[in-house]
């Protein structure tokens, strides 16, 4: 096979891979606010999917920390809605205020931010309460956050920590794998 056609073929594969990742990311965007609820949606912005790991920008490190406690629940719910499963979620404040168009490398991200900003699910719509993370009633953001964080901490305080990622983990998982299910899955 001529070298040029091999290059062309690799180019096609790469494009298909990008296309697949993009579709996957859009599917996550479409259900993000549904899964996490409006309080969390206002403080987070899914940025990209890298190797099946969803990268989420958060407005503050306090939100990033508390969402780490919730990531397993969020992951389970997300994976119930998208076709190819995510393996983990990373919350980071680093991407929250990235300027649009700062350099060429940021173009992909800024495109995704624009996509997200234009996305209908970004608007907090009235929601059914059934399968949501706890949503405190609308108050000022600080009060709403404190109430939410307290709920999360109260729930996770009773749970033992995974020795690998130090996140609160159901005891059944520790009994079975000696680590949380997310860390266990990484070893499979
Ligand atoms: Zn773990």
PDB file of C-alpha atoms and ligand atoms in Angstrom:
ATOM      1  CA  UNK A   1       0.000   0.000   0.000  1.00  0.00           C
ATOM      2  CA  UNK A   2       1.354   3.425  -0.892  1.00  0.00           C
ATOM      3  CA  UNK A   3       2.353   5.524   2.049  1.00  0.00           C
ATOM      4  CA  UNK A   4       0.001   8.339   1.077  1.00  0.00           C
ATOM      5  CA  UNK A   5      -3.062   6.112   1.079  1.00  0.00           C
ATOM      6  CA  UNK A   6      -2.043   4.694   4.452  1.00  0.00           C
ATOM      7  CA  UNK A   7      -1.898   8.232   5.763  1.00  0.00           C
ATOM      8  CA  UNK A   8      -5.269   8.932   4.244  1.00  0.00           C
ATOM      9  CA  UNK A   9      -6.699   5.845   5.887  1.00  0.00           C
ATOM     10  CA  UNK A  10      -5.299   6.816   9.272  1.00  0.00           C
ATOM     11  CA  UNK A  11      -6.774  10.259   8.749  1.00  0.00           C
ATOM     12  CA  UNK A  12     -10.205   8.722   8.175  1.00  0.00           C
ATOM     13  CA  UNK A  13      -9.893   6.572  11.301  1.00  0.00           C
ATOM     14  CA  UNK A  14      -8.906   9.603  13.339  1.00  0.00           C
ATOM     15  CA  UNK A  15     -11.856  11.550  12.017  1.00  0.00           C
ATOM     16  CA  UNK A  16     -14.244   8.738  12.883  1.00  0.00           C
ATOM     17  CA  UNK A  17     -12.777   8.561  16.380  1.00  0.00           C
ATOM     18  CA  UNK A  18     -13.255  12.316  16.829  1.00  0.00           C
ATOM     19  CA  UNK A  19     -16.760  12.092  15.485  1.00  0.00           C
ATOM     20  CA  UNK A  20     -17.608   9.295  17.879  1.00  0.00           C
ATOM     21  CA  UNK A  21     -16.173  11.183  20.865  1.00  0.00           C
ATOM     22  CA  UNK A  22     -18.057  14.295  19.857  1.00  0.00           C
ATOM     23  CA  UNK A  23     -21.343  12.413  19.585  1.00  0.00           C
ATOM     24  CA  UNK A  24     -20.674  10.812  22.947  1.00  0.00           C
ATOM     25  CA  UNK A  25     -19.908  14.213  24.488  1.00  0.00           C
ATOM     26  CA  UNK A  26     -23.064  15.741  23.039  1.00  0.00           C
ATOM     27  CA  UNK A  27     -25.105  12.892  24.503  1.00  0.00           C
ATOM     28  CA  UNK A  28     -23.590  13.635  27.919  1.00  0.00           C
ATOM     29  CA  UNK A  29     -24.301  17.361  27.521  1.00  0.00           C
ATOM     30  CA  UNK A  30     -27.881  16.604  26.624  1.00  0.00           C
ATOM     31  CA  UNK A  31     -28.596  14.823  29.884  1.00  0.00           C
ATOM     32  CA  UNK A  32     -26.128  16.533  32.250  1.00  0.00           C
ATOM     33  CA  UNK A  33     -28.572  18.975  33.810  1.00  0.00           C
ATOM     34  CA  UNK A  34     -31.166  16.225  34.089  1.00  0.00           C
ATOM     35  CA  UNK A  35     -28.724  13.999  35.944  1.00  0.00           C
ATOM     36  CA  UNK A  36     -27.158  16.498  38.333  1.00  0.00           C
ATOM     37  CA  UNK A  37     -30.063  18.921  38.826  1.00  0.00           C
ATOM     38  CA  UNK A  38     -30.184  22.680  38.359  1.00  0.00           C
ATOM     39  CA  UNK A  39     -28.114  23.680  41.435  1.00  0.00           C
ATOM     40  CA  UNK A  40     -25.122  21.652  40.260  1.00  0.00           C
ATOM     41  CA  UNK A  41     -25.681  22.554  36.581  1.00  0.00           C
ATOM     42  CA  UNK A  42     -25.211  26.242  37.383  1.00  0.00           C
ATOM     43  CA  UNK A  43     -21.789  25.534  38.914  1.00  0.00           C
ATOM     44  CA  UNK A  44     -20.452  23.008  36.404  1.00  0.00           C
ATOM     45  CA  UNK A  45     -19.702  22.748  32.712  1.00  0.00           C
ATOM     46  CA  UNK A  46     -18.806  19.471  31.008  1.00  0.00           C
ATOM     47  CA  UNK A  47     -15.757  20.245  28.836  1.00  0.00           C
ATOM     48  CA  UNK A  48     -14.715  17.099  27.031  1.00  0.00           C
ATOM     49  CA  UNK A  49     -14.356  13.353  27.139  1.00  0.00           C
ATOM     50  CA  UNK A  50     -10.795  12.031  27.173  1.00  0.00           C
ATOM     51  CA  UNK A  51     -10.280   8.266  27.129  1.00  0.00           C
ATOM     52  CA  UNK A  52     -13.790   7.663  28.493  1.00  0.00           C
ATOM     53  CA  UNK A  53     -13.202  10.114  31.345  1.00  0.00           C
ATOM     54  CA  UNK A  54     -15.555  13.095  31.443  1.00  0.00           C
ATOM     55  CA  UNK A  55     -13.803  16.377  32.237  1.00  0.00           C
ATOM     56  CA  UNK A  56     -16.027  18.851  34.046  1.00  0.00           C
ATOM     57  CA  UNK A  57     -15.130  22.466  34.841  1.00  0.00           C
ATOM     58  CA  UNK A  58     -16.445  23.633  38.205  1.00  0.00           C
ATOM     59  CA  UNK A  59     -16.903  27.178  39.470  1.00  0.00           C
ATOM     60  CA  UNK A  60     -14.864  26.680  42.661  1.00  0.00           C
ATOM     61  CA  UNK A  61     -12.642  24.126  44.345  1.00  0.00           C
ATOM     62  CA  UNK A  62     -15.293  23.639  47.030  1.00  0.00           C
ATOM     63  CA  UNK A  63     -17.720  22.462  44.362  1.00  0.00           C
ATOM     64  CA  UNK A  64     -15.039  20.286  42.776  1.00  0.00           C
ATOM     65  CA  UNK A  65     -14.339  18.619  46.129  1.00  0.00           C
ATOM     66  CA  UNK A  66     -17.935  17.969  46.990  1.00  0.00           C
ATOM     67  CA  UNK A  67     -18.708  16.679  43.520  1.00  0.00           C
ATOM     68  CA  UNK A  68     -15.883  14.168  43.917  1.00  0.00           C
ATOM     69  CA  UNK A  69     -18.007  12.614  46.663  1.00  0.00           C
ATOM     70  CA  UNK A  70     -20.931  12.431  44.257  1.00  0.00           C
ATOM     71  CA  UNK A  71     -19.061  11.302  41.173  1.00  0.00           C
ATOM     72  CA  UNK A  72     -19.933   7.660  41.495  1.00  0.00           C
ATOM     73  CA  UNK A  73     -23.645   8.424  41.698  1.00  0.00           C
ATOM     74  CA  UNK A  74     -23.420  10.872  38.802  1.00  0.00           C
ATOM     75  CA  UNK A  75     -21.427   8.364  36.755  1.00  0.00           C
ATOM     76  CA  UNK A  76     -23.956   5.605  37.330  1.00  0.00           C
ATOM     77  CA  UNK A  77     -26.805   7.873  36.251  1.00  0.00           C
ATOM     78  CA  UNK A  78     -24.953   9.181  33.198  1.00  0.00           C
ATOM     79  CA  UNK A  79     -24.011   5.689  32.107  1.00  0.00           C
ATOM     80  CA  UNK A  80     -27.645   4.706  32.308  1.00  0.00           C
ATOM     81  CA  UNK A  81     -28.337   7.293  29.603  1.00  0.00           C
ATOM     82  CA  UNK A  82     -25.441   7.224  27.152  1.00  0.00           C
ATOM     83  CA  UNK A  83     -24.532   4.369  24.825  1.00  0.00           C
ATOM     84  CA  UNK A  84     -20.831   4.029  25.588  1.00  0.00           C
ATOM     85  CA  UNK A  85     -19.992   4.040  29.286  1.00  0.00           C
ATOM     86  CA  UNK A  86     -17.719   6.592  30.922  1.00  0.00           C
ATOM     87  CA  UNK A  87     -15.164   5.212  33.373  1.00  0.00           C
ATOM     88  CA  UNK A  88     -14.741   8.276  35.572  1.00  0.00           C
ATOM     89  CA  UNK A  89     -15.362  11.992  36.001  1.00  0.00           C
ATOM     90  CA  UNK A  90     -12.739  14.645  36.756  1.00  0.00           C
ATOM     91  CA  UNK A  91     -13.850  17.930  38.280  1.00  0.00           C
ATOM     92  CA  UNK A  92     -11.493  20.858  37.878  1.00  0.00           C
ATOM     93  CA  UNK A  93     -11.649  24.602  38.343  1.00  0.00           C
ATOM     94  CA  UNK A  94      -8.819  25.071  35.825  1.00  0.00           C
ATOM     95  CA  UNK A  95     -11.079  25.200  32.768  1.00  0.00           C
ATOM     96  CA  UNK A  96     -13.857  27.296  34.306  1.00  0.00           C
ATOM     97  CA  UNK A  97     -12.624  30.716  33.192  1.00  0.00           C
ATOM     98  CA  UNK A  98     -10.532  29.765  30.202  1.00  0.00           C
ATOM     99  CA  UNK A  99     -10.774  32.669  27.754  1.00  0.00           C
ATOM    100  CA  UNK A 100     -12.366  31.812  24.425  1.00  0.00           C
ATOM    101  CA  UNK A 101      -9.909  32.007  21.503  1.00  0.00           C
ATOM    102  CA  UNK A 102      -6.726  32.346  23.576  1.00  0.00           C
ATOM    103  CA  UNK A 103      -4.812  30.022  21.258  1.00  0.00           C
ATOM    104  CA  UNK A 104      -5.339  27.327  18.667  1.00  0.00           C
ATOM    105  CA  UNK A 105      -5.225  24.512  21.228  1.00  0.00           C
ATOM    106  CA  UNK A 106      -8.139  26.068  23.088  1.00  0.00           C
ATOM    107  CA  UNK A 107     -10.325  26.098  19.969  1.00  0.00           C
ATOM    108  CA  UNK A 108     -11.727  22.640  20.583  1.00  0.00           C
ATOM    109  CA  UNK A 109     -12.590  23.578  24.159  1.00  0.00           C
ATOM    110  CA  UNK A 110     -14.080  26.926  23.276  1.00  0.00           C
ATOM    111  CA  UNK A 111     -16.179  25.264  20.624  1.00  0.00           C
ATOM    112  CA  UNK A 112     -17.481  22.882  23.250  1.00  0.00           C
ATOM    113  CA  UNK A 113     -18.125  25.745  25.656  1.00  0.00           C
ATOM    114  CA  UNK A 114     -20.135  27.526  22.975  1.00  0.00           C
ATOM    115  CA  UNK A 115     -21.980  24.313  22.249  1.00  0.00           C
ATOM    116  CA  UNK A 116     -22.770  24.011  25.926  1.00  0.00           C
ATOM    117  CA  UNK A 117     -23.788  27.650  26.283  1.00  0.00           C
ATOM    118  CA  UNK A 118     -26.167  27.261  23.382  1.00  0.00           C
ATOM    119  CA  UNK A 119     -27.451  23.915  24.589  1.00  0.00           C
ATOM    120  CA  UNK A 120     -31.115  23.780  25.621  1.00  0.00           C
ATOM    121  CA  UNK A 121     -30.374  21.601  28.643  1.00  0.00           C
ATOM    122  CA  UNK A 122     -28.233  24.333  30.173  1.00  0.00           C
ATOM    123  CA  UNK A 123     -31.372  26.285  31.030  1.00  0.00           C
ATOM    124  CA  UNK A 124     -32.731  25.165  34.377  1.00  0.00           C
ATOM    125  CA  UNK A 125     -36.141  23.811  33.540  1.00  0.00           C
ATOM    126  CA  UNK A 126     -38.744  22.625  36.023  1.00  0.00           C
ATOM    127  CA  UNK A 127     -37.803  19.088  36.892  1.00  0.00           C
ATOM    128  CA  UNK A 128     -39.407  16.005  38.290  1.00  0.00           C
ATOM    129  CA  UNK A 129     -37.973  15.242  41.690  1.00  0.00           C
ATOM    130  CA  UNK A 130     -37.763  11.467  41.446  1.00  0.00           C
ATOM    131  CA  UNK A 131     -34.227  10.517  40.481  1.00  0.00           C
ATOM    132  CA  UNK A 132     -32.330  13.688  41.175  1.00  0.00           C
ATOM    133  CA  UNK A 133     -29.417  14.590  43.349  1.00  0.00           C
ATOM    134  CA  UNK A 134     -30.696  16.659  46.247  1.00  0.00           C
ATOM    135  CA  UNK A 135     -31.713  20.096  45.022  1.00  0.00           C
ATOM    136  CA  UNK A 136     -32.056  22.715  47.700  1.00  0.00           C
ATOM    137  CA  UNK A 137     -34.830  25.193  46.957  1.00  0.00           C
ATOM    138  CA  UNK A 138     -33.615  28.299  45.147  1.00  0.00           C
ATOM    139  CA  UNK A 139     -31.785  30.596  47.510  1.00  0.00           C
ATOM    140  CA  UNK A 140     -28.763  32.775  47.076  1.00  0.00           C
ATOM    141  CA  UNK A 141     -25.907  30.683  45.633  1.00  0.00           C
ATOM    142  CA  UNK A 142     -23.847  30.646  48.841  1.00  0.00           C
ATOM    143  CA  UNK A 143     -26.742  29.392  51.011  1.00  0.00           C
ATOM    144  CA  UNK A 144     -27.772  26.898  48.367  1.00  0.00           C
ATOM    145  CA  UNK A 145     -24.236  25.580  48.163  1.00  0.00           C
ATOM    146  CA  UNK A 146     -23.820  25.299  51.938  1.00  0.00           C
ATOM    147  CA  UNK A 147     -27.064  23.351  52.270  1.00  0.00           C
ATOM    148  CA  UNK A 148     -26.134  21.042  49.419  1.00  0.00           C
ATOM    149  CA  UNK A 149     -22.586  20.486  50.695  1.00  0.00           C
ATOM    150  CA  UNK A 150     -23.917  19.688  54.170  1.00  0.00           C
ATOM    151  CA  UNK A 151     -26.243  17.042  52.761  1.00  0.00           C
ATOM    152  CA  UNK A 152     -23.449  15.435  50.783  1.00  0.00           C
ATOM    153  CA  UNK A 153     -21.042  15.504  53.692  1.00  0.00           C
ATOM    154  CA  UNK A 154     -23.584  14.092  56.125  1.00  0.00           C
ATOM    155  CA  UNK A 155     -24.282  11.233  53.769  1.00  0.00           C
ATOM    156  CA  UNK A 156     -20.657  10.475  52.981  1.00  0.00           C
ATOM    157  CA  UNK A 157     -19.348  10.948  56.512  1.00  0.00           C
ATOM    158  CA  UNK A 158     -20.728   7.556  57.494  1.00  0.00           C
ATOM    159  CA  UNK A 159     -18.991   5.845  54.611  1.00  0.00           C
ATOM    160  CA  UNK A 160     -15.452   4.445  54.805  1.00  0.00           C
ATOM    161  CA  UNK A 161     -12.902   5.906  52.379  1.00  0.00           C
ATOM    162  CA  UNK A 162     -11.485   4.099  49.378  1.00  0.00           C
ATOM    163  CA  UNK A 163      -7.772   3.610  50.130  1.00  0.00           C
ATOM    164  CA  UNK A 164      -6.836   4.549  46.546  1.00  0.00           C
ATOM    165  CA  UNK A 165      -8.887   7.667  45.713  1.00  0.00           C
ATOM    166  CA  UNK A 166      -9.954   8.578  49.273  1.00  0.00           C
ATOM    167  CA  UNK A 167     -13.578   9.002  48.300  1.00  0.00           C
ATOM    168  CA  UNK A 168     -16.424   7.794  50.521  1.00  0.00           C
ATOM    169  CA  UNK A 169     -17.269   4.286  49.374  1.00  0.00           C
ATOM    170  CA  UNK A 170     -20.095   1.854  50.155  1.00  0.00           C
ATOM    171  CA  UNK A 171     -18.734  -0.806  52.560  1.00  0.00           C
ATOM    172  CA  UNK A 172     -19.921  -3.574  50.212  1.00  0.00           C
ATOM    173  CA  UNK A 173     -17.505  -2.384  47.533  1.00  0.00           C
ATOM    174  CA  UNK A 174     -14.584  -2.359  49.953  1.00  0.00           C
ATOM    175  CA  UNK A 175     -15.452  -5.858  51.098  1.00  0.00           C
ATOM    176  CA  UNK A 176     -15.541  -7.079  47.558  1.00  0.00           C
ATOM    177  CA  UNK A 177     -12.647  -5.243  45.903  1.00  0.00           C
ATOM    178  CA  UNK A 178     -10.792  -3.554  48.806  1.00  0.00           C
ATOM    179  CA  UNK A 179     -11.242  -0.300  46.808  1.00  0.00           C
ATOM    180  CA  UNK A 180     -14.243   1.619  45.392  1.00  0.00           C
ATOM    181  CA  UNK A 181     -15.889   0.284  42.247  1.00  0.00           C
ATOM    182  CA  UNK A 182     -14.341   3.047  40.104  1.00  0.00           C
ATOM    183  CA  UNK A 183     -10.813   2.196  41.241  1.00  0.00           C
ATOM    184  CA  UNK A 184     -11.604  -1.517  40.923  1.00  0.00           C
ATOM    185  CA  UNK A 185     -12.794  -0.998  37.328  1.00  0.00           C
ATOM    186  CA  UNK A 186      -9.502   0.708  36.431  1.00  0.00           C
ATOM    187  CA  UNK A 187      -7.644  -2.489  37.332  1.00  0.00           C
ATOM    188  CA  UNK A 188      -9.794  -4.676  35.084  1.00  0.00           C
TER     189      UNK A 188
HETATM  190 ZN1  LIG B   1     -11.460   4.630  44.730  1.00  0.00          ZN
END
